[in-house]
Tab-separated table of C-alpha atoms and ligand atoms in Angstrom:
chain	number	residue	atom	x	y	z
Q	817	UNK	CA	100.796	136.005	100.659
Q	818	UNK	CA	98.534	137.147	103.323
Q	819	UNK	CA	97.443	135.313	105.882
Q	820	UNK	CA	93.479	135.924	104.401
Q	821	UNK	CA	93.887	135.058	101.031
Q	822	UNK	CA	95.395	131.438	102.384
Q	823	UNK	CA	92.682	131.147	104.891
Q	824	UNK	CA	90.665	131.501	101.771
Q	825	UNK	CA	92.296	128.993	99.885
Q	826	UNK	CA	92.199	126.598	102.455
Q	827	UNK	CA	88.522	126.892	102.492
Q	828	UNK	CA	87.802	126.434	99.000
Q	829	UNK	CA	90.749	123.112	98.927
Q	830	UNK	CA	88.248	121.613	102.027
Q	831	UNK	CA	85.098	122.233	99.670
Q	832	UNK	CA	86.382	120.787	96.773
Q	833	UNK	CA	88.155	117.969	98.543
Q	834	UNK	CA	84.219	117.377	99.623
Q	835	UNK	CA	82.962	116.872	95.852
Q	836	UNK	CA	86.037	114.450	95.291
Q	837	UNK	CA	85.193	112.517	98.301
Q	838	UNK	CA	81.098	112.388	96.968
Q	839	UNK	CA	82.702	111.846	93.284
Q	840	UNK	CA	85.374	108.953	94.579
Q	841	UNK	CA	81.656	107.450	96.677
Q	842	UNK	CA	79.740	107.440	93.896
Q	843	UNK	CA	82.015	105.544	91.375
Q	844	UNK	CA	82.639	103.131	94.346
Q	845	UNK	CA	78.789	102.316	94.667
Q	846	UNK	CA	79.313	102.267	90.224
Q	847	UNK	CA	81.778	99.689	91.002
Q	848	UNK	CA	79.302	97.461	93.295
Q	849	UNK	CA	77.067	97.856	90.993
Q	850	UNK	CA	78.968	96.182	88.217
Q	851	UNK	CA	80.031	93.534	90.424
Q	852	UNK	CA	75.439	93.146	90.936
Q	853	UNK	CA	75.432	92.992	86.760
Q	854	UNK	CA	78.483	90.794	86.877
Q	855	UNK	CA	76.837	87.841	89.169
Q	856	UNK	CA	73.477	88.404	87.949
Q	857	UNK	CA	74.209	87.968	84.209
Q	858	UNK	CA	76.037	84.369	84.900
Q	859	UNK	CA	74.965	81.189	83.836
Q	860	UNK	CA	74.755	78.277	86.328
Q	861	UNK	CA	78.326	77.253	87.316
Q	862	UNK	CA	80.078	80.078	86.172
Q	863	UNK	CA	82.347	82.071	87.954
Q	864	UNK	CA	82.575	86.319	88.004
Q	865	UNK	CA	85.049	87.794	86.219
Q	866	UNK	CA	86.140	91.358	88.505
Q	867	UNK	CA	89.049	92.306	87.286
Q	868	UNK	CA	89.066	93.518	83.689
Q	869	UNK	CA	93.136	94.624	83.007
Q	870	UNK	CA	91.551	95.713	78.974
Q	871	UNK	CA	89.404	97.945	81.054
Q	872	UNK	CA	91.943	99.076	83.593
Q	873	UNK	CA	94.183	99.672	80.874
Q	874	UNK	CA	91.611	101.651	78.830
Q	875	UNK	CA	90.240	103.926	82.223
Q	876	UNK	CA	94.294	105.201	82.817
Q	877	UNK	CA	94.807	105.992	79.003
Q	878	UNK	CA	91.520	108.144	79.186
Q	879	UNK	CA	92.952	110.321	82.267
Q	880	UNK	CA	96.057	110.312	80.949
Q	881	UNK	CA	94.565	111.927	77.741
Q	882	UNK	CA	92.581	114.266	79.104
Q	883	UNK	CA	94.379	115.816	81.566
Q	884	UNK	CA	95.262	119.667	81.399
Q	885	UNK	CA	97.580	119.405	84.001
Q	886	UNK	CA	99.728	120.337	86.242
Q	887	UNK	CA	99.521	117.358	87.688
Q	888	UNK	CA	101.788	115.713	84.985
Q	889	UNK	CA	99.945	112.528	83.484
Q	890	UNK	CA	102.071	109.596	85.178
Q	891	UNK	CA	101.281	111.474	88.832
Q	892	UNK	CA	97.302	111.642	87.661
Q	893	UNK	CA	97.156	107.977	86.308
Q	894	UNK	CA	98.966	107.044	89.816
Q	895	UNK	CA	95.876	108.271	91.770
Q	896	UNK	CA	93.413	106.622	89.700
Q	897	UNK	CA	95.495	103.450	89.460
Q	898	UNK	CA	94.642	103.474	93.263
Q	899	UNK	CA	91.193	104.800	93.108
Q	900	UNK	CA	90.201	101.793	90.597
Q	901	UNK	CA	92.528	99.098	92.740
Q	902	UNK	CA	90.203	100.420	96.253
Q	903	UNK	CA	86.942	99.657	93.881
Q	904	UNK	CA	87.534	96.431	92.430
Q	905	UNK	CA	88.377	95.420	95.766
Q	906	UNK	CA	85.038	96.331	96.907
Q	907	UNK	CA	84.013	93.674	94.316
Q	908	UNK	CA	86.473	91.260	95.129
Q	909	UNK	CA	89.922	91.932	96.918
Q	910	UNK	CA	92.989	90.142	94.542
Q	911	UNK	CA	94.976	88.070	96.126
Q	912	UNK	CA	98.714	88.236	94.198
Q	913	UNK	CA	101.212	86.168	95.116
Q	914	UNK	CA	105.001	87.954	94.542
Q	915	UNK	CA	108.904	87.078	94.743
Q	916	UNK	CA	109.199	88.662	98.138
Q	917	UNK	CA	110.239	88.734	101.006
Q	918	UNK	CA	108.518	91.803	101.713
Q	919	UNK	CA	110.919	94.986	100.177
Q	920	UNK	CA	111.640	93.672	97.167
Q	921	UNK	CA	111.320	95.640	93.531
Q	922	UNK	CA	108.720	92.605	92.348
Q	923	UNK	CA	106.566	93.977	95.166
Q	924	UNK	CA	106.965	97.630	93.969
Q	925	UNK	CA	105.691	96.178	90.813
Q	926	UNK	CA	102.829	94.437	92.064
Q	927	UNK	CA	101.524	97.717	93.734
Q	928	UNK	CA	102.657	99.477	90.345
Q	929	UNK	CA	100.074	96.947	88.981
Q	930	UNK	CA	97.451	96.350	90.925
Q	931	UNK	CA	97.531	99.017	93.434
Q	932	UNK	CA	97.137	98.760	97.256
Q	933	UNK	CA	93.902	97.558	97.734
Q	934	UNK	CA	95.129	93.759	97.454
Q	935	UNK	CA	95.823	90.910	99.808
Q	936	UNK	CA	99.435	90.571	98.860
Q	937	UNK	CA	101.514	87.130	99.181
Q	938	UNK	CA	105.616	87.226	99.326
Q	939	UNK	CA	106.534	83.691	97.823
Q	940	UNK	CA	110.450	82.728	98.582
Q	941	UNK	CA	111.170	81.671	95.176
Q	942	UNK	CA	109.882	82.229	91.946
Q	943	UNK	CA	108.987	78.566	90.724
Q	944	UNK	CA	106.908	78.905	93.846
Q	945	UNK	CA	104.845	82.417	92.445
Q	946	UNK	CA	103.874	80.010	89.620
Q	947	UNK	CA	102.674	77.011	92.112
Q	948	UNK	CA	100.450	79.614	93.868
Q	949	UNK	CA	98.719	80.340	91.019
Q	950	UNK	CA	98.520	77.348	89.417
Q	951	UNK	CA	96.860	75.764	92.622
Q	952	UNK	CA	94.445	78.523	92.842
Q	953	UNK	CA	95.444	79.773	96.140
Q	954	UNK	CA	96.032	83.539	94.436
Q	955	UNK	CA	94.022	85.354	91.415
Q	956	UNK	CA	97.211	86.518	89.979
Q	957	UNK	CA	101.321	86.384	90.553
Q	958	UNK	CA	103.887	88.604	89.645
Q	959	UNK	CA	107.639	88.096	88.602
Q	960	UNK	CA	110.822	89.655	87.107
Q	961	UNK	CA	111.613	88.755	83.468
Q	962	UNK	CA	114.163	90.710	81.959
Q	963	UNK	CA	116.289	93.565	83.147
Q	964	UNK	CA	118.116	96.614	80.800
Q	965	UNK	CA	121.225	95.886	82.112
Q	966	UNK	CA	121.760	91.985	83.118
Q	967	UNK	CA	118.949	90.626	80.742
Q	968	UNK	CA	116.579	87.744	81.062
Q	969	UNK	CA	115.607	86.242	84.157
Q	970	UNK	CA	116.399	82.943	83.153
Q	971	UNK	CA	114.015	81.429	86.469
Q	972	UNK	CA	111.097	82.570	84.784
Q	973	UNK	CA	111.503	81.995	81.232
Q	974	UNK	CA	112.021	78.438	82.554
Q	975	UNK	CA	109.211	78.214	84.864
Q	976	UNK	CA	106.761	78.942	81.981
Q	977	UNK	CA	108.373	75.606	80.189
Q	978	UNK	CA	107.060	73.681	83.228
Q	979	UNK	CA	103.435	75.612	83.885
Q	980	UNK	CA	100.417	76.648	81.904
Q	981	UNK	CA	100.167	80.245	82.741
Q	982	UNK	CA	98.639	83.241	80.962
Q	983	UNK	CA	100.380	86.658	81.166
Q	984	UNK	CA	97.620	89.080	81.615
Q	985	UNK	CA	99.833	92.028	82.144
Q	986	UNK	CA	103.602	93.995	82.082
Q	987	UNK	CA	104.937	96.496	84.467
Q	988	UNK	CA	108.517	98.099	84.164
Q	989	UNK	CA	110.062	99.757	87.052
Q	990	UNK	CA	112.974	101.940	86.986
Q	991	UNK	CA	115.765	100.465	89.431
Q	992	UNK	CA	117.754	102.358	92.076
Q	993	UNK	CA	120.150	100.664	94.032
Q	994	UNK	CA	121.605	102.052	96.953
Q	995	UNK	CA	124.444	101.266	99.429
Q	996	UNK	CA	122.956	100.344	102.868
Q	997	UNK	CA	124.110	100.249	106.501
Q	998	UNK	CA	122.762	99.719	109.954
Q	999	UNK	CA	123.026	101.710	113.122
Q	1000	UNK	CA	125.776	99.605	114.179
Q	1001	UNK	CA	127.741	99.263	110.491
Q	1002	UNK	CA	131.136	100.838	111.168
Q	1003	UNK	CA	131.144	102.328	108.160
Q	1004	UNK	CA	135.792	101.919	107.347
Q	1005	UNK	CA	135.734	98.627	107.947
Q	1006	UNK	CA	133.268	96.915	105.282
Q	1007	UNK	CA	134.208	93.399	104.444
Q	1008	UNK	CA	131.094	92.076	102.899
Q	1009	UNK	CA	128.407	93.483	100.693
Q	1010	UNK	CA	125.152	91.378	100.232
Q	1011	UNK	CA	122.658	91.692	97.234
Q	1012	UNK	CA	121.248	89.800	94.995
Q	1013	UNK	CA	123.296	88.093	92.189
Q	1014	UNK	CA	121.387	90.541	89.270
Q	1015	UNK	CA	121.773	93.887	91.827
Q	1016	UNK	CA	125.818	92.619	92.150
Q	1017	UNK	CA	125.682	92.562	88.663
Q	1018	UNK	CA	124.324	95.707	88.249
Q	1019	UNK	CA	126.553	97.808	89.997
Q	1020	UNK	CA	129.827	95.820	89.033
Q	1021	UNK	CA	131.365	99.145	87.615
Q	1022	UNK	CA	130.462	100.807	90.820
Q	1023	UNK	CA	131.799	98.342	93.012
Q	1024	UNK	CA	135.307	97.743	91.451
Q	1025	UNK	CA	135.641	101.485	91.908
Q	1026	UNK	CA	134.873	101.668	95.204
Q	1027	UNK	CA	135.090	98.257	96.975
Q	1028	UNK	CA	137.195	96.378	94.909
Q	1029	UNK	CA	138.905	94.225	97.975
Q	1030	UNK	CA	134.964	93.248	99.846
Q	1031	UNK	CA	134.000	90.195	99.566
Q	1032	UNK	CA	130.563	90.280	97.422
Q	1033	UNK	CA	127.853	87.567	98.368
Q	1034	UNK	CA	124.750	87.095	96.407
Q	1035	UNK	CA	121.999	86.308	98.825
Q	1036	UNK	CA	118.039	85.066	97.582
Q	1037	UNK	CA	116.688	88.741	97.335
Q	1038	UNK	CA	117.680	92.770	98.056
Q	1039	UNK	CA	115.210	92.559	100.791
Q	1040	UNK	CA	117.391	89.396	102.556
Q	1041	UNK	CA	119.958	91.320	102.046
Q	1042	UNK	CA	119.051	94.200	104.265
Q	1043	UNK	CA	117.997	92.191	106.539
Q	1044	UNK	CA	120.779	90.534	107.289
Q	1045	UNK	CA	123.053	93.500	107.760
Q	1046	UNK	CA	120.370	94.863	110.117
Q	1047	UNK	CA	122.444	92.601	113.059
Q	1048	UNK	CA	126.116	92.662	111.714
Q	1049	UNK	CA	128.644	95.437	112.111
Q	1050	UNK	CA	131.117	94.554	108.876
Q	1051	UNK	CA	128.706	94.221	106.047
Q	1052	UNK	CA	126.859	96.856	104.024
Q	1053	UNK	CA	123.492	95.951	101.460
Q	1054	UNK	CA	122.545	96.785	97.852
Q	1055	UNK	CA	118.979	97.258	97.828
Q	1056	UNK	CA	115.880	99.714	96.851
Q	1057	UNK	CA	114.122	102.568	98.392
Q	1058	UNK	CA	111.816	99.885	99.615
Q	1059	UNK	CA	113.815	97.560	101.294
Q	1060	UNK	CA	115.683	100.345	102.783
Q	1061	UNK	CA	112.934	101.969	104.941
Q	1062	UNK	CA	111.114	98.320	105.360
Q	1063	UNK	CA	114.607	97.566	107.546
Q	1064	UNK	CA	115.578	101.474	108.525
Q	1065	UNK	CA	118.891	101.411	107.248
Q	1066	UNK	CA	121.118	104.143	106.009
Q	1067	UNK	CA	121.926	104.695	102.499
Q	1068	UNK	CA	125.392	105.509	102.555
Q	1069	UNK	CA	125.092	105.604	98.523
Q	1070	UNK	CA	122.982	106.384	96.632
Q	1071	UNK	CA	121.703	105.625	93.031
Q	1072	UNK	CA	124.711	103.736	92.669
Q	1073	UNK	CA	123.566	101.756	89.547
Q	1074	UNK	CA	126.242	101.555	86.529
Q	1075	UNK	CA	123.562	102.740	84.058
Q	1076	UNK	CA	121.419	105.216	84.723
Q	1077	UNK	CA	118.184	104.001	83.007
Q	1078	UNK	CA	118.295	100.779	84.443
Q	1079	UNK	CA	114.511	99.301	84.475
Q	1080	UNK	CA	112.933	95.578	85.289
Q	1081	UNK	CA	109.938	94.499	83.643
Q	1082	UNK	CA	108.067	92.387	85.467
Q	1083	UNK	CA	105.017	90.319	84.229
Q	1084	UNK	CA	101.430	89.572	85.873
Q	1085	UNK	CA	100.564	85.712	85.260
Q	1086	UNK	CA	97.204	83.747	85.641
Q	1087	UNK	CA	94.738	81.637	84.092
Q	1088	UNK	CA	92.425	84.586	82.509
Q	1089	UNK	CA	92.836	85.487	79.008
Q	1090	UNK	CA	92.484	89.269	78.484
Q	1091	UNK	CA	90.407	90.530	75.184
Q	1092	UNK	CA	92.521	92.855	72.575
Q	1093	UNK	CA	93.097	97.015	73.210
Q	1094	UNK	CA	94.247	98.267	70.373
Q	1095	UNK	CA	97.517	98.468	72.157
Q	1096	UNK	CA	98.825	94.864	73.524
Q	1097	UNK	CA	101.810	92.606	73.251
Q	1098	UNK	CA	101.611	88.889	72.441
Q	1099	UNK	CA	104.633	86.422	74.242
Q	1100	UNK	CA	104.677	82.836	72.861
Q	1101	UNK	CA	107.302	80.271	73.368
Q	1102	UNK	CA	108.616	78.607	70.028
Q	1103	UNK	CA	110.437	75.260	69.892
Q	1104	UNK	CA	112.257	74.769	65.749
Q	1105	UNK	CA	113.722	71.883	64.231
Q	1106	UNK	CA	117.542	71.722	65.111
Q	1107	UNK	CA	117.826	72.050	61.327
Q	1108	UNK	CA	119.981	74.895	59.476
Q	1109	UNK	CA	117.710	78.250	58.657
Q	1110	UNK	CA	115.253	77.574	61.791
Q	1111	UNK	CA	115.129	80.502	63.006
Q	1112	UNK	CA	115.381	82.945	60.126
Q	1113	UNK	CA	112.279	80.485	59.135
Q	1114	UNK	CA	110.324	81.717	62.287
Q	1115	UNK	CA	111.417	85.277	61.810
Q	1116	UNK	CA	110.655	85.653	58.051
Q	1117	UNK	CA	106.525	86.228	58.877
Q	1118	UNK	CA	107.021	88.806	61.281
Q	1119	UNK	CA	109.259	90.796	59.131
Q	1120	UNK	CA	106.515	90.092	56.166
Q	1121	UNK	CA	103.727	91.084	57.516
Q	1122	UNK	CA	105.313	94.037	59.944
Q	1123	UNK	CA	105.126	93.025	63.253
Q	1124	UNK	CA	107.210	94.813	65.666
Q	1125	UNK	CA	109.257	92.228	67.932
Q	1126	UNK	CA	109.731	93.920	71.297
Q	1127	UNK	CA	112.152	90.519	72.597
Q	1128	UNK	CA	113.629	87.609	71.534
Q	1129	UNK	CA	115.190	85.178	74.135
Q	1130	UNK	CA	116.803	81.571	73.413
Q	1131	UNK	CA	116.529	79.027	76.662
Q	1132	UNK	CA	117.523	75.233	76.244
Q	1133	UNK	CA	114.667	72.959	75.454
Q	1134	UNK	CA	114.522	70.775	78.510
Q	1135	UNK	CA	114.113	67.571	76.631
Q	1136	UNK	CA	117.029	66.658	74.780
Q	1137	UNK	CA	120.566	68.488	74.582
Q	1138	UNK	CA	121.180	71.372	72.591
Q	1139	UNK	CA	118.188	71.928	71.440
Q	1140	UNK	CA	116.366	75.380	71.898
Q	1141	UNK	CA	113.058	77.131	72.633
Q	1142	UNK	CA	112.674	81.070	71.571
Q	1143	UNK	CA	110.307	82.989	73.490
Q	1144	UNK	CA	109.275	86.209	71.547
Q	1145	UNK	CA	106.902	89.197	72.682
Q	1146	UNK	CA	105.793	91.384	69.312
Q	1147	UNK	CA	103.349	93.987	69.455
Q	1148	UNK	CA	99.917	92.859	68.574
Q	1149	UNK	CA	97.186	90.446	69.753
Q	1150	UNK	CA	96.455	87.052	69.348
Q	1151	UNK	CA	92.937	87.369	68.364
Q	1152	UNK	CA	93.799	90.304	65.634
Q	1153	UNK	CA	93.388	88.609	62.151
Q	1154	UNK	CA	97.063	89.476	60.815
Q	1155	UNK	CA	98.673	88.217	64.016
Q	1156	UNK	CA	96.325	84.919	63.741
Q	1157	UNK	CA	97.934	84.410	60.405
Q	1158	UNK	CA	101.501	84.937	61.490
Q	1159	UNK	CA	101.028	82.376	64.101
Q	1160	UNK	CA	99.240	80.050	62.225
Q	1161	UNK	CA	102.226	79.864	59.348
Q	1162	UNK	CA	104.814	79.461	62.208
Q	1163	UNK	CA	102.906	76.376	63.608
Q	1164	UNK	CA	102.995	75.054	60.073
Q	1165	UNK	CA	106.916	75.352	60.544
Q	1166	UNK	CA	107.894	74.801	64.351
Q	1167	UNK	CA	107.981	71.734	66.352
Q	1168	UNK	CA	105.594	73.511	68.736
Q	1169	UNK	CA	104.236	76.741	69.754
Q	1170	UNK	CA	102.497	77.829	72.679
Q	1171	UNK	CA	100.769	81.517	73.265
Q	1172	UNK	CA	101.343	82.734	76.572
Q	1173	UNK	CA	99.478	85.414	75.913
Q	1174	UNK	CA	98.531	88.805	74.977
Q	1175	UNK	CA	97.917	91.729	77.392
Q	1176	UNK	CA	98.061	95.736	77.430
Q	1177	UNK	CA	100.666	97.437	77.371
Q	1178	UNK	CA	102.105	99.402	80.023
Q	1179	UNK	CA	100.214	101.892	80.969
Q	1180	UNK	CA	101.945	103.158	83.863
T	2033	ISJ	C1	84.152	98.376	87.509
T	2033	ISJ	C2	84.636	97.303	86.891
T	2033	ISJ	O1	85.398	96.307	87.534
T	2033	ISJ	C3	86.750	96.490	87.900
T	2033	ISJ	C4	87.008	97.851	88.387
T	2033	ISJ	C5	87.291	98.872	87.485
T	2033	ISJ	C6	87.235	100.314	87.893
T	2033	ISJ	O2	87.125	100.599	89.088
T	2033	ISJ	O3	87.223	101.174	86.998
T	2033	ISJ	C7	87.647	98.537	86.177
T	2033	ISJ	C8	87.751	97.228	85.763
T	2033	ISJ	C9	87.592	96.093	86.690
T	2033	ISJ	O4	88.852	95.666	87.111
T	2033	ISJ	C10	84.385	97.064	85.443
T	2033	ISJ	O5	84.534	95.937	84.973
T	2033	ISJ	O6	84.041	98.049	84.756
């Protein structure tokens, strides 16, 4: 290529960057203008409603559908996943509350989520996520539930016994775990490897292949991990691409996961209840009689009426002994007439049930 023809096509790149930067303005000032509607049109008391996940959700299908390429869809819905997070927060910055510390995979969700534009909140513990929000001290918090290879997250399912939260949205992340060192790590003489007690788990296979004699110690998060073997010369870390660079180690391994498509989902919780799609997911919590038949009693209307269930998780009741609560996502939402009927002849049945919501699906 001559030099002319890419002085040329520099030129016409700076031009058209110029539209999208008038373009990107002008659905900003669209966005402060909703935000004018928004506060105009409430009544006395009431309070805004900015974010709008249906919405969200509905704006990143439409790009995603209408793009020619070859930017490939998930790259294109990236860029307006951050155009739309830099707009709302001209509205109103969210404040999210996360597991943290900073580095860890729930953060990489958040951002997933919500994008950058937020005011971000690393919370040491996950019963802690759900105190944030419940106290009003964040618009929205965001945790791990279940995980391809290791399963449910058994914090969370249990926190949502002890809080009234609404999931208002899902996010799965693939997971890549690497081997990390420090400057200082001599790199034969590894005693100890620090993670956290799901990350152990998920590279078990990999670890009794090649460290089967170092002492493994499950620490609160990936991200404490790395940290800690920032200062110590024995020890090595099994964390993620972020915690890596947040603490500048090396990865002396890489993708060293057992199974290859190993993803977290992660859910967004709050106390706003988001309208129906066309394309959501409904989680309730479902406490039976300890009677014989319970549960293929609470399963018989979904098969009925064909509902897809996506999950179906047992956790012990917390209020007397062996006795059980089932918390089940299906596809569908909670205001669609045939899923109002499903749950209406399961409360006729169950001891109690509680919907903890119904959201979009993934987009992203
Ligand atoms: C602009 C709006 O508010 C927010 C910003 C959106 C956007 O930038 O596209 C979409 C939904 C809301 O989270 C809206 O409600 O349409």
């Amino acid at each position: 290529m001559s030099e002319q023809e890419l002085k040329a096509l520099r030129v016409r790149i700076d031009s058209l960057d110029e539209k999208i930067l008038e373009l990107i303005s002008d659905r900003a000032r669209c966005a402060e203008e909703v935000a004018r509607v928004k506060t105009a049109s409430l009544a006395e008391g009431e309070k805004p409603v900015f974010y709008r996940p249906e919405r969200e959700a509905a704006v990143l299908k439409r790009v995603m559908e209408r793009n020619k390429g070859p930017l490939g869809n998930e790259e294109m819905a990236r860029l307006f996943r951050e155009i739309m997070s830099s707009c709302l927060a001209l509205e109103e910055p969210l404040k999210i509350a996360y597991l943290g510390p900073e580095g860890t995979f729930t953060q990489a969700a958040a951002m997933k989520h919500f994008g950058h534009a937020v005011i971000s909140r690393p919370m040491a513990a996950i019963d802690e996520v759900f105190r944030e929000v419940a106290a009003g001290a964040v618009n929205f918090g965001v945790v791990p539930v279940e995980n391809s290879t290791e399963g449910a997250v058994s914090h969370t399912l249990d926190s949502f016994l002890e809080h009234d939260m609404v999931i208002c949205g899902e996010v799965e992340l693939r997971i890549h775990h690497h081997l990390l060192v420090g400057e200082n790590t001599k790199t034969d003489s590894i005693t100890r490897i620090y993670s956290h007690a799901q990350s152990l788990a998920q590279c078990r296979k990999w670890l009794d292949a090649h460290y089967p004699n170092v002492e493994r110690v499950a620490v609160s998060s990936n991200a404490e991990a790395a940290k800690r073997v920032k200062g110590e010369w024995n020890s090595a870390a099994i964390a993620g691409d972020m915690a890596a660079n947040l603490y500048g180690l090396t990865r002396l391994a890489e993708k060293i996961e057992d199974r290859p498509d190993n993803s977290t989902r992660f859910l967004m919780i709050g106390n706003q209840e988001v309208p129906p799609t066309g394309d959501d997911k409904t989680s309730i919590i479902v406490s039976m009689s300890n009677k014989p038949g319970a549960l293929h009693e609470l399963l018989v209307p979904f098969h009925e009426n064909g509902i897809d269930l996506t999950r179906i998780e047992t956790r012990p009741s917390r209020s007397g002994k062996w006795t059980y609560v089932f918390f089940i996502d299906f596809v569908g939402h909670h205001r669609d007439p045939l899923i109002k009927a499903v749950l209406e002849q399961i409360s006729q049945e169950a001891v109690a049930l509680k919907v903890l919501g119904s959201y979009p699906k993934a987009v992203l």
